[in-house]
Coordinates of C-alpha atoms and ligand atoms in Angstrom, one line a residue:
X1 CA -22.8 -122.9 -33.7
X2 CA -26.2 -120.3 -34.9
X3 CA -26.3 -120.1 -38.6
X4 CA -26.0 -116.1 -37.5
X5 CA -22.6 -116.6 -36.0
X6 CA -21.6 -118.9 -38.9
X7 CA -22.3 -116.3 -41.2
X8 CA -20.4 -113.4 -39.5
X9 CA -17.7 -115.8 -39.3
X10 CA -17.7 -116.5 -42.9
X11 CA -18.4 -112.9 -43.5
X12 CA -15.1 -111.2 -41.2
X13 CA -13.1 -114.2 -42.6
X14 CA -13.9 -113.4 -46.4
X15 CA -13.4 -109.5 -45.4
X16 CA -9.9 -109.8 -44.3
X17 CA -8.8 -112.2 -46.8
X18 CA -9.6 -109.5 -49.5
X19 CA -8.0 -107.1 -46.8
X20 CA -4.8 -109.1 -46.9
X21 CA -4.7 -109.9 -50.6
X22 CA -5.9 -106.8 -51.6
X23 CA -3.8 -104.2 -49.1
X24 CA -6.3 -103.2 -46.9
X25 CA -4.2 -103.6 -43.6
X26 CA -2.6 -106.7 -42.1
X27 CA -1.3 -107.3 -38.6
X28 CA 1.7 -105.2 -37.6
X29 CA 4.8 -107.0 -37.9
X30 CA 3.5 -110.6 -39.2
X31 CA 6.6 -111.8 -40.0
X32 CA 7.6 -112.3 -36.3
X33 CA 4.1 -113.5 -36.0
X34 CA 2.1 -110.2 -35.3
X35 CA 0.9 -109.0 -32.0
X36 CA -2.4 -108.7 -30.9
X37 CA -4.0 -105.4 -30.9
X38 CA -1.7 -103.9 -33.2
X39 CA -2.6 -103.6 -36.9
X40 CA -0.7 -101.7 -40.2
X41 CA -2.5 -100.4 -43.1
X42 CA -1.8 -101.4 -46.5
X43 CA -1.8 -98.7 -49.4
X44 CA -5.7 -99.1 -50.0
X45 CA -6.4 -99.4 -45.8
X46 CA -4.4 -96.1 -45.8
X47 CA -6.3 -94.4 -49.2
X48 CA -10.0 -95.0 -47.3
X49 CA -8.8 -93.6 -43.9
X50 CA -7.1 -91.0 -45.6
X51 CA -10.8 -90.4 -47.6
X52 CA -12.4 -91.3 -43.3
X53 CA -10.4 -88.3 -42.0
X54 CA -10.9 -85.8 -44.8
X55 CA -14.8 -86.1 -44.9
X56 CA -14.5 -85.7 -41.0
X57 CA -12.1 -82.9 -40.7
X58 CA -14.6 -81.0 -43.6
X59 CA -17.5 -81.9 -42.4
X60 CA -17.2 -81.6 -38.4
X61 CA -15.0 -78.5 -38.6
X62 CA -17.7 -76.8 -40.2
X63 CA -19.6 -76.5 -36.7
X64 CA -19.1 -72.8 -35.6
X65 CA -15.7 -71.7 -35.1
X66 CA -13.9 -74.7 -35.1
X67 CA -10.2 -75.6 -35.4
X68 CA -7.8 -78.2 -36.3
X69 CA -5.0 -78.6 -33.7
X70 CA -1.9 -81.1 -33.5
X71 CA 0.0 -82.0 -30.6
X72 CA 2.8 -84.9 -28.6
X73 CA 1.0 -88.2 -28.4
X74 CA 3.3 -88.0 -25.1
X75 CA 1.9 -86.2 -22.0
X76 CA 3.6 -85.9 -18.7
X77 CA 2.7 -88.1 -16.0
X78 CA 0.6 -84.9 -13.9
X79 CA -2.0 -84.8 -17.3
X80 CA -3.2 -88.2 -16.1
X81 CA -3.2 -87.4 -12.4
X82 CA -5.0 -84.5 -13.1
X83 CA -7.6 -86.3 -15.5
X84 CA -8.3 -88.7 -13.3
X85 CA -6.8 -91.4 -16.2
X86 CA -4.1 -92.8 -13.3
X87 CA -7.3 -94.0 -10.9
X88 CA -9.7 -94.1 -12.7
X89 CA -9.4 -95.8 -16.5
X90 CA -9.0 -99.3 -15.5
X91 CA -10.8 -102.7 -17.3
X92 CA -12.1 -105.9 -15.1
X93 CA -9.3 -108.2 -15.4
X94 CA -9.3 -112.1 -14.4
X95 CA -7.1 -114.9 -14.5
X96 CA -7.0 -118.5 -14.3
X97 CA -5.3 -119.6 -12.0
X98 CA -4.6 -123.1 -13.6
X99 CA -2.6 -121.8 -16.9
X100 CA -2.4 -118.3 -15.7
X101 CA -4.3 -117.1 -18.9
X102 CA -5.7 -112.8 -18.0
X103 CA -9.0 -112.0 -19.8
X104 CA -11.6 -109.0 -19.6
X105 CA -13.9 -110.2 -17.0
X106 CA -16.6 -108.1 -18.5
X107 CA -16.8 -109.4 -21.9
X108 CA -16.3 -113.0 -21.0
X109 CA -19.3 -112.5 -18.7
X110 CA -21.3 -111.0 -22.1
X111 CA -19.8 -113.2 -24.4
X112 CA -21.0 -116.2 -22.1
X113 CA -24.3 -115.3 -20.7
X114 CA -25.2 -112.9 -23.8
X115 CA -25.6 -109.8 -20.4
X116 CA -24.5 -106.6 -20.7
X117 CA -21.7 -106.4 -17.8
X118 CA -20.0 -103.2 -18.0
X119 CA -21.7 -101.7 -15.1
X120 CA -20.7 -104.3 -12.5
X121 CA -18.4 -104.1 -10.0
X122 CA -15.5 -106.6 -9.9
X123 CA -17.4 -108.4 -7.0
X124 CA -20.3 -108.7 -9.0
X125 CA -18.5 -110.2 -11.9
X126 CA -16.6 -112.5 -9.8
X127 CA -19.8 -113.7 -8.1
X128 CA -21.8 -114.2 -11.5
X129 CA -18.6 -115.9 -12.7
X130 CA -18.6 -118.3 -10.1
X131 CA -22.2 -118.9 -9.7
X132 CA -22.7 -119.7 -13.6
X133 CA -19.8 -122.2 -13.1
X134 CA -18.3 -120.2 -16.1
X135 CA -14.6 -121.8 -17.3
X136 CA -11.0 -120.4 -18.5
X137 CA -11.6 -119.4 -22.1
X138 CA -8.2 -121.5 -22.6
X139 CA -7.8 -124.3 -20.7
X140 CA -11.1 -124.7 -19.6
X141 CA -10.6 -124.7 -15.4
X142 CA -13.2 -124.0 -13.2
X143 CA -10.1 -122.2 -10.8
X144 CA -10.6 -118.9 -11.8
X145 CA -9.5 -116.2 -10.0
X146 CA -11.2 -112.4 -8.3
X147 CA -12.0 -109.9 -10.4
X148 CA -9.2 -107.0 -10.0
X149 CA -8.9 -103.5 -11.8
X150 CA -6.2 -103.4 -14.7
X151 CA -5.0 -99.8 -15.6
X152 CA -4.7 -99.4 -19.0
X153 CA -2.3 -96.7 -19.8
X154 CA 0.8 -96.9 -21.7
X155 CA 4.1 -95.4 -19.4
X156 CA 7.2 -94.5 -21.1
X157 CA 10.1 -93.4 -19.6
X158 CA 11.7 -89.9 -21.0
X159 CA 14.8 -89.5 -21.1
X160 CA 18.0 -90.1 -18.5
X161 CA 16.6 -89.4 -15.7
X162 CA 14.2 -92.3 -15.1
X163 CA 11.4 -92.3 -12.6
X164 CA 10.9 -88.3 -12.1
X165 CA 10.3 -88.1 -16.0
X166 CA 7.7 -90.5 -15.8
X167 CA 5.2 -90.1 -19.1
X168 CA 2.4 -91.9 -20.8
X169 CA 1.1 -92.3 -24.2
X170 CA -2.3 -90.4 -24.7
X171 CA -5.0 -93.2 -23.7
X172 CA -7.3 -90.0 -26.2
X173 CA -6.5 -86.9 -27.9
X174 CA -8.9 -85.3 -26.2
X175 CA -6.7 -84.6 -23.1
X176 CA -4.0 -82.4 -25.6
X177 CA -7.2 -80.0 -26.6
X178 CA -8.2 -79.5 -23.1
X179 CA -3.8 -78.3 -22.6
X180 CA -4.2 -76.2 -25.6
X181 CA -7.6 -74.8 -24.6
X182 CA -6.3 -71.3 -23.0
X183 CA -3.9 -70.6 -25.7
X184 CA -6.6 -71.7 -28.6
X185 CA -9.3 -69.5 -26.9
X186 CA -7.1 -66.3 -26.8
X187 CA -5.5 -67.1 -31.0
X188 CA -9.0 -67.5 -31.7
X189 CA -10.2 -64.0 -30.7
X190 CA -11.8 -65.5 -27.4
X191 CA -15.1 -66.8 -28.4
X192 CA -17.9 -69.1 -27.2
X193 CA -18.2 -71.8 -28.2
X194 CA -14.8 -73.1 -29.6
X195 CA -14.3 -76.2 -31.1
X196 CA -11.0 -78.2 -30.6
X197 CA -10.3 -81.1 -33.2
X198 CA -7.7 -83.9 -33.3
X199 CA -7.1 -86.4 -35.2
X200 CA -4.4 -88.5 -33.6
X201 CA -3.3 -91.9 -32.2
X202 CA -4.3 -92.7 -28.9
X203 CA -3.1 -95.8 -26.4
X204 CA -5.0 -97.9 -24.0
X205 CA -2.9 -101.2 -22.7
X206 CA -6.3 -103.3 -23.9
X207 CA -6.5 -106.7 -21.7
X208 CA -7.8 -108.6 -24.5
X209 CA -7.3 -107.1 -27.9
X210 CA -10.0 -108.9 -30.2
X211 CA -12.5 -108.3 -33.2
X212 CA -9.7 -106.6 -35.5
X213 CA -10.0 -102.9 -35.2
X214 CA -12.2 -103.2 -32.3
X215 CA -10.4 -103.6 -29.6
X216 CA -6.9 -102.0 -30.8
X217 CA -3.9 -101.3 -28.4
X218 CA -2.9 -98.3 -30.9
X219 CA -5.8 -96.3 -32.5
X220 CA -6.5 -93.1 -34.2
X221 CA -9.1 -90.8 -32.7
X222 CA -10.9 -87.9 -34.7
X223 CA -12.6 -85.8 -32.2
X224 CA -13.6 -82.8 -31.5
X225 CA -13.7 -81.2 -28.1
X226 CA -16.5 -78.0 -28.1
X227 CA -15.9 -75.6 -25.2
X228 CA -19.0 -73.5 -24.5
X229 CA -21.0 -71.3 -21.6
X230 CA -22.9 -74.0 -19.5
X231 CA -25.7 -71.5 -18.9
X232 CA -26.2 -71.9 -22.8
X233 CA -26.6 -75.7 -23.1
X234 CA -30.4 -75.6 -23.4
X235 CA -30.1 -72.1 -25.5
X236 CA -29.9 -72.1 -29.2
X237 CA -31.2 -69.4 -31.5
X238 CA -35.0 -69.6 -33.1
X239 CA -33.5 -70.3 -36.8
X240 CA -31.4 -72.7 -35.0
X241 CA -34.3 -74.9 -33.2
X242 CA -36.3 -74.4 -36.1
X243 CA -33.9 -76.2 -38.3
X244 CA -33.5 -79.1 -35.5
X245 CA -36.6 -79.5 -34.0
X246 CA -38.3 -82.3 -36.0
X247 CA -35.5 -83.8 -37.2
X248 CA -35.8 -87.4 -35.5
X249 CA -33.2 -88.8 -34.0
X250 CA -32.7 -92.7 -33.8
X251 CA -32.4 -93.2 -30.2
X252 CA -32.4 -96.3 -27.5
X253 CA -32.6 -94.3 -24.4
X254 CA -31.9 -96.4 -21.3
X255 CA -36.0 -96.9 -20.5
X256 CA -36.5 -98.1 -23.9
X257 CA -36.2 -101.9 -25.4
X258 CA -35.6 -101.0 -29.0
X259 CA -34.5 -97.9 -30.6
X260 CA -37.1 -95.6 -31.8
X261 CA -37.2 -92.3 -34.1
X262 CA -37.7 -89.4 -31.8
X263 CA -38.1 -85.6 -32.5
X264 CA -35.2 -84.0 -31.1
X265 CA -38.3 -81.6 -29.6
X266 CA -39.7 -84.7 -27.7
X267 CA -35.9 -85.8 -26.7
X268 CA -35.6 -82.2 -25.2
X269 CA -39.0 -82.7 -23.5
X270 CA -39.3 -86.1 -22.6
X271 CA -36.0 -87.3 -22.2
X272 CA -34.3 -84.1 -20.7
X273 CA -31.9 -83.6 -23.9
X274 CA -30.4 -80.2 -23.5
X275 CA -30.6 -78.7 -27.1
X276 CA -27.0 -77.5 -27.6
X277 CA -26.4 -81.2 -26.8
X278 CA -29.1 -82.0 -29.5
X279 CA -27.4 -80.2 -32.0
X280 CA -24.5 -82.3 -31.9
X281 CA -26.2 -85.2 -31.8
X282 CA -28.1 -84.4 -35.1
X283 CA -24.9 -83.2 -37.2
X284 CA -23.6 -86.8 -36.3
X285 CA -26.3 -88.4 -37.3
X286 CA -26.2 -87.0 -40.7
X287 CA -22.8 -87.2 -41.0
X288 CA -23.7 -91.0 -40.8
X289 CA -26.8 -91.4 -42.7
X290 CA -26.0 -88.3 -45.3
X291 CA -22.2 -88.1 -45.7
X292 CA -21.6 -91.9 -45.0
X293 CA -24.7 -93.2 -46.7
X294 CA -25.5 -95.3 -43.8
X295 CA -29.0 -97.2 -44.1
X296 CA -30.8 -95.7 -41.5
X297 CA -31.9 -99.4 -39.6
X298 CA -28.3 -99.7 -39.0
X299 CA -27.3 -96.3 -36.8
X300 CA -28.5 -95.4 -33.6
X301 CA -27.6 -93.8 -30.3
X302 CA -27.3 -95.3 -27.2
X303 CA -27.9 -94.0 -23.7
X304 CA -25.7 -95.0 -21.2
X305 CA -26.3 -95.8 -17.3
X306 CA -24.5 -93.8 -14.8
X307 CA -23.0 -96.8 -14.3
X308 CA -21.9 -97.6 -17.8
X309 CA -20.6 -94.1 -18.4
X310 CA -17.2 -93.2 -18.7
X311 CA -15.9 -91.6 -15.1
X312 CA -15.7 -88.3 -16.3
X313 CA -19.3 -87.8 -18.7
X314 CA -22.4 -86.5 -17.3
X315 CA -24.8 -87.3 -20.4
X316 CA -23.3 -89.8 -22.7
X317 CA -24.6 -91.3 -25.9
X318 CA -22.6 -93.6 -27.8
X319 CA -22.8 -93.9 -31.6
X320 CA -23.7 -97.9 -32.8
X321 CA -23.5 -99.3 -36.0
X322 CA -24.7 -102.7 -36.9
X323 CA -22.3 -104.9 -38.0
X324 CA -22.8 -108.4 -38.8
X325 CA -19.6 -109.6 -38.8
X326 CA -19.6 -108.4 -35.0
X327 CA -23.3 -109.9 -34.4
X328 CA -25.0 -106.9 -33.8
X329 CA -24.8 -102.7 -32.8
X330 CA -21.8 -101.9 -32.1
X331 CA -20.2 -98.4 -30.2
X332 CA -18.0 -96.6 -33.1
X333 CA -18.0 -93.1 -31.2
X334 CA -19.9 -91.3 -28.7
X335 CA -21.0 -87.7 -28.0
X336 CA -20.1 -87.2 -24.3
X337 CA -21.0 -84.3 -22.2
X338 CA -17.6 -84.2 -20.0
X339 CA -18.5 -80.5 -18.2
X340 CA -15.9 -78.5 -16.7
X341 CA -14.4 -82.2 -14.8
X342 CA -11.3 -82.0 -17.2
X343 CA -10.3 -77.9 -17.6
X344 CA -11.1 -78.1 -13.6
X345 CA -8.6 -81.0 -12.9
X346 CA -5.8 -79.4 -14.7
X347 CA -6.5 -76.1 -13.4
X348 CA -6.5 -77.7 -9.4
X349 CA -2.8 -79.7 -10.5
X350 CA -1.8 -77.3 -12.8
X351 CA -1.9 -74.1 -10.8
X352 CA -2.4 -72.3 -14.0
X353 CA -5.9 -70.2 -14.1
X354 CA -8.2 -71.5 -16.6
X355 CA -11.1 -69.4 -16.2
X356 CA -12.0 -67.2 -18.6
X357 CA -14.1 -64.1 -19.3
X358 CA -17.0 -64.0 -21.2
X359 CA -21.0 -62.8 -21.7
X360 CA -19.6 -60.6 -18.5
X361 CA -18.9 -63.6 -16.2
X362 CA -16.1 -65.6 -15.4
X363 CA -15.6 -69.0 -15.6
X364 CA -14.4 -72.5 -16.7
X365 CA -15.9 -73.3 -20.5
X366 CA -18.1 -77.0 -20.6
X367 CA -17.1 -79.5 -23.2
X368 CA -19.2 -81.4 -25.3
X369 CA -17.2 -83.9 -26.6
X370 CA -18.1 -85.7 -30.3
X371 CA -15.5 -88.5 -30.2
X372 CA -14.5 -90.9 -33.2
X373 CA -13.0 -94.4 -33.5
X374 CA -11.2 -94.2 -37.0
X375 CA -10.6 -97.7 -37.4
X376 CA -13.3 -98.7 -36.0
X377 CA -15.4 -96.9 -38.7
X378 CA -12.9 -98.1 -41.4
X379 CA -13.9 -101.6 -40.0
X380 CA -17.8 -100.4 -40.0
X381 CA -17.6 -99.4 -43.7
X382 CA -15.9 -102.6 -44.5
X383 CA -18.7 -104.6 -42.7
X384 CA -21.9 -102.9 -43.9
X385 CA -20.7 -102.2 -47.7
X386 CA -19.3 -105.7 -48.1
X387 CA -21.6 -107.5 -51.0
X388 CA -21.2 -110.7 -52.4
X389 CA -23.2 -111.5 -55.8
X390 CA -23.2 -114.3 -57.9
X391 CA -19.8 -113.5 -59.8
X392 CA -18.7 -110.9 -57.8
X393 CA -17.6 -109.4 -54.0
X394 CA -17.7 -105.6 -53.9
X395 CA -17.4 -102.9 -51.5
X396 CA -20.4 -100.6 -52.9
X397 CA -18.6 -97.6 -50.7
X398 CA -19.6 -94.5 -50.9
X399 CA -17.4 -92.1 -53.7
X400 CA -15.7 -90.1 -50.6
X401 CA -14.3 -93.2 -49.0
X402 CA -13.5 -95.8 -52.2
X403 CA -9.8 -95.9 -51.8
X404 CA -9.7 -95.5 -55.7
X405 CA -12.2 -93.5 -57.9
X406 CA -11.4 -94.2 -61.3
X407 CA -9.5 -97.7 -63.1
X408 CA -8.3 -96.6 -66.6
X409 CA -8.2 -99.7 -69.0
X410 CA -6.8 -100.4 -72.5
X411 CA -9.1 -102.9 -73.8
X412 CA -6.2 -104.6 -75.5
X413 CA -2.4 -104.1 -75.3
X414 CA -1.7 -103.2 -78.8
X415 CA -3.1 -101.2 -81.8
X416 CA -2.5 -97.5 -80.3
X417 CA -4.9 -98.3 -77.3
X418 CA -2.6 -98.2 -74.7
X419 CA -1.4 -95.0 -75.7
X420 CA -5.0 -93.4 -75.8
X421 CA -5.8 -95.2 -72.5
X422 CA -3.0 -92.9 -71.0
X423 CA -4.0 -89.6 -72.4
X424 CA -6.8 -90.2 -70.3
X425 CA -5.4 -91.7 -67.4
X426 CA -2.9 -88.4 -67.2
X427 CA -6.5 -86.1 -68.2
X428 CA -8.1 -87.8 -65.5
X429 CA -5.6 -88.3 -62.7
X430 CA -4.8 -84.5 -62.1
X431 CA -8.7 -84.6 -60.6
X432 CA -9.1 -88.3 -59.2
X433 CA -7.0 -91.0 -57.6
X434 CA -6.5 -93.3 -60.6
X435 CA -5.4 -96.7 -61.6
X436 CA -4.2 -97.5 -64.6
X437 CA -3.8 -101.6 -66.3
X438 CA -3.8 -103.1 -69.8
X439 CA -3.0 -106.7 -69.5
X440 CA -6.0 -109.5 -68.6
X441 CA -9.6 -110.0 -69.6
X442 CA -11.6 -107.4 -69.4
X443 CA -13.9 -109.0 -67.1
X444 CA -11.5 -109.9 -64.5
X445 CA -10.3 -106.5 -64.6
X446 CA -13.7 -104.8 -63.9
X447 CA -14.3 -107.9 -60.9
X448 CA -10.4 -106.7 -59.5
X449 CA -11.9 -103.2 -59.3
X450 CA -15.3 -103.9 -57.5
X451 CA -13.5 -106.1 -55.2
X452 CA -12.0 -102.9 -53.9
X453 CA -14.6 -100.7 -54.0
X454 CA -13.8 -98.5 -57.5
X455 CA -16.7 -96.8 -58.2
X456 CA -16.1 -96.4 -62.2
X457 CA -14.0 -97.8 -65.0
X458 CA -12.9 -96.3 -68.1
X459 CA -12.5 -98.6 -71.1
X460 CA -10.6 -97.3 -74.3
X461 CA -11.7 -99.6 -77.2
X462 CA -11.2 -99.9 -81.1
X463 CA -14.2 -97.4 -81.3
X464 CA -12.3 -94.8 -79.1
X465 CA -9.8 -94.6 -82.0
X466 CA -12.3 -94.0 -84.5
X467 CA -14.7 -91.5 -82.8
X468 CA -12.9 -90.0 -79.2
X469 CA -15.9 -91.8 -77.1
X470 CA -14.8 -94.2 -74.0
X471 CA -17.1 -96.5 -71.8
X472 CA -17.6 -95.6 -68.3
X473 CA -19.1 -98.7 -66.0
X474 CA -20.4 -98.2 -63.2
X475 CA -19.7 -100.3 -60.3
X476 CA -22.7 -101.0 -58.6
X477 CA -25.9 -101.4 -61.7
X478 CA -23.0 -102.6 -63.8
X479 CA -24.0 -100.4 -66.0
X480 CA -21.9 -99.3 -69.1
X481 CA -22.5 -95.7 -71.4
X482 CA -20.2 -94.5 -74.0
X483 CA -19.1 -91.1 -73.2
X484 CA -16.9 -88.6 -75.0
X485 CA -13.4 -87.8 -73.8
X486 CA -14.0 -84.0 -74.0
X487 CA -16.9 -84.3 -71.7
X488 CA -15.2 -87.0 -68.9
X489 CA -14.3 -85.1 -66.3
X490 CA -17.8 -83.0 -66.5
X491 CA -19.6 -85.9 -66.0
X492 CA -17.0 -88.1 -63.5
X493 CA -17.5 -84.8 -61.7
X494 CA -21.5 -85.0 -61.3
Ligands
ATP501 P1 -15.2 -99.3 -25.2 O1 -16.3 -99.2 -24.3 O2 -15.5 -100.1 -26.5 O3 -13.9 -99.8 -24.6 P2 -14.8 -96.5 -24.8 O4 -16.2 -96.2 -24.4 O5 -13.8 -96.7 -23.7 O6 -14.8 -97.8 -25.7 P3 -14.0 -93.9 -25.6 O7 -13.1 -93.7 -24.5 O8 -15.3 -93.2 -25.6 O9 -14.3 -95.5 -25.8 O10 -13.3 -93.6 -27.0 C1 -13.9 -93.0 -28.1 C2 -13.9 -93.9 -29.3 O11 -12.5 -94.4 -29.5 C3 -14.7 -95.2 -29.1 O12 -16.1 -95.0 -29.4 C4 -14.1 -96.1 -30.2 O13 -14.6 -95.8 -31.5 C5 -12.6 -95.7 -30.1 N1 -11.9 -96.7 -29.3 C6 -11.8 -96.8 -27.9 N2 -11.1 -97.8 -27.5 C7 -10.6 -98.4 -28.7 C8 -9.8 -99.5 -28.9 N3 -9.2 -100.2 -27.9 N4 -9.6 -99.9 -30.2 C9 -10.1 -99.2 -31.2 N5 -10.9 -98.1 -31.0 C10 -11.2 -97.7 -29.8

């Protein structure tokens, strides 16, 4: 084995052992032994998605005229007819036909002649398989079988009536915004453009469920579906392209090798960006870089083939993040330009008009889709914050996503210092999510803390009895300054 891969290895192993110790997540009912592809979240796991979807929901919701919907994570079977899901989302499926073992053709192609594969056909994948003499991951046979599609949806059946009830679990929340688009359009005083947000679990019946939260059979989606007038997607307003217009994007557009900062004014010129489009693009990237505090050498945006491209995007970008525990970028999101392929196909099935009228025309709205893995990003933040010093292992995350802000400690357990540590801890707590302990060294205690990612701890000492001052330490410098109570939560706040 590379001393690369060794180290990822070593790196995800010593992740998820803090993750498991720690309560991070763990897999989904591990007492009968788990099963792949579904994981739980432990009462820190839950705290950082919790902190994931609230930056996300304030941040992306601030794009004009926005909204936050909810909706059933069960649609009826003629959604999926309608949005092509029933034909079309399907994943290269093989099997050996010595131990009967089914894998994802694809990624056993990429995984064994380092290729990208997603844009072949099954008989293209079968071929390569057979010509590179490539063996069953399990038993190690050379009788492997063709390459076949494998629909991934989830069907449930509803109710008594069996078959006619057919259902399926949403495969992405994207499909409940496009249902609720008429009815959102008309609350929302019928305006262009609209954006439609959910953040919801969605279902795909993965073939091989791997890399933790990277290839889940369960997952929660943030995104946001933005319905506008398709004679506007190169249109934005002067003060609009002004603000935009140098900003460089980090893009690896199909005809390049590596990715390169571009001006979103050269993507628009050179690479046929449409600037609505380009707006999008840029609030993601500082949601990444700014919000997320994502070193710039490990985002970027990848253009994806025709081929590559999901069935129902015309442009389509994902979002990478380079994770070393994975080996390398990987997709966390994308910003998909679907046009009117969805609202179309459930207008045709439906029978219900979805046109609408607007700038004196009528029409079906385009959607520009910005589209979020949670997990997957909870996984991301993991992988890139992860640190290991000398003494010490420490998430360095961000404040917005530590799953605790502040650890109150007594120094001791006696001589009135317990009771001083919790006036502060209840001062504190009604601003921050807080943890309060008194027992153990000191030292251990502030190592427990970076191990999770706390940000700052709070020390009450003999001299806090004497003079009202505490220590704050700062997790990442180490750092310690004696501070008064009366001016904490001023300066917890900057
Ligand atoms: P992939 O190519 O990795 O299968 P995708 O292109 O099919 O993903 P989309 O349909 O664009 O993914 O879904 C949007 C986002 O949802 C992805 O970028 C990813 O973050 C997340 N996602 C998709 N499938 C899974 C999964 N099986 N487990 C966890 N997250 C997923």
């Amino acid at each position: 084995m590379r001393k690369k891969e060794k180290t990822a290895i070593e790196k995800l192993d010593k992740i998820t052992a803090i993750a498991l110790k720690r309560g991070f997540f763990w897999p989904t009912a591990e007492i009968y032994g788990g099963k792949a592809g579904l994981y739980s979240y432990g009462h820190l796991g839950k705290a950082v998605k919790n902190n994931f979807e609230n930056l996300w929901r304030s941040y992306f919701l601030s794009f004009e005229n926005s909204y936050e919907i909810d909706s059933s994570i069960i649609l009826p079977e003629q959604v999926f007819i309608a949005s092509g899901h029933l034909e079309h989302f399907n994943d290269p499926l093989i099997e050996c036909k010595t131990c009967h073992f089914r894998f994802r053709a694809d990624q056993f192609i990429e995984d064994n002649l380092k290729i990208r594969a997603e844009e072949l056909t099954p008989e293209e994948m079968s071929d390569l398989i057979k010509k590179n003499k490539l063996k069953c991951p399990k038993c190690k046979s050379w009788h492997l079988g063709q390459v076949k599609w494998f629909n991934m949806m989830f069907p449930v059946s509803m109710g008594a009536v069996g078959i006619k009830d057919l259902a399926y679990l949403t495969p992405e929340t994207a499909q409940s915004s496009y249902l609720s688009f008429k009815r959102e359009f008309d609350a929302a005083r019928k305006k262009l453009p609209l954006g439609i947000a959910i953040i919801g679990k969605a279902f795909r019946n993965e073939i091989s469920p791997r890399q933790l939260f990277f290839r889940l059979r369960e997952f929660t989606q943030a995104e946001l579906q933005i319905f506008f007038d398709p004679d506007e997607i190169n249109k934005l307003n002067k003060e609009e392209w002004k603000e935009i217009s140098k900003y460089e994007l980090i893009l690896l557009a199909q005809k390049q090798k590596t990715q390169k900062e571009i001006s979103c004014e050269e993507a628009n010129k050179k690479l046929k960006i449409p600037k609505f489009y380009l707006k999008a693009m840029v609030l993601v990237q500082k949601f990444y870089l700014e919000k997320l505090k994502i070193p710039k050498k490990m985002f970027l945006f990848r253009e994806l083939s025709k081929k590559e491209r999901a069935f129902y995007n015309k442009i389509h970008w994902d979002i990478e993040l380079y994770l070393e525990t994975l080996g390398g970028f990987k997709e966390i999101g994308g910003v998909h330009y679907r046009t009117d392929y969805d609202l179309l196909g459930h207008e045709k099935h439906s029978k219900e008009n979805l046109h609408i009228f607007y700038n004196n025309k009528k029409f079906i709205p385009h959607v520009l889709e910005l589209s979020f893995g949670v997990d997957r990003n909870i996984w991301a933040l993991m992988d890139i914050f992860f640190k290991e010093e000398k003494e010490r292992t420490l998430f360095s995350f961000p404040r917005t996503i530590s799953p605790i802000d502040i650890a109150v400690f007594s120094l001791v357990s006696r001589e009135g210092m317990p009771e001083k540590a919790k006036e502060v801890y209840n001062i504190i707590k009604q601003n921050f999510s807080c943890f309060y302990d008194e027992s153990g060294a000191i030292g251990r205690r502030y190592r427990r803390q970076d191990e999770i990612g706390t940000p700052y701890c709070i020390t009450i000492d003999s001299q806090t009895l004497k003079d009202d001052t505490v220590t704050i330490r700062e997790r990442d410098s180490m750092k310690q300054k004696r501070i008064k109570i009366s001016n904490l939560l001023t300066a917890l706040k900057t």
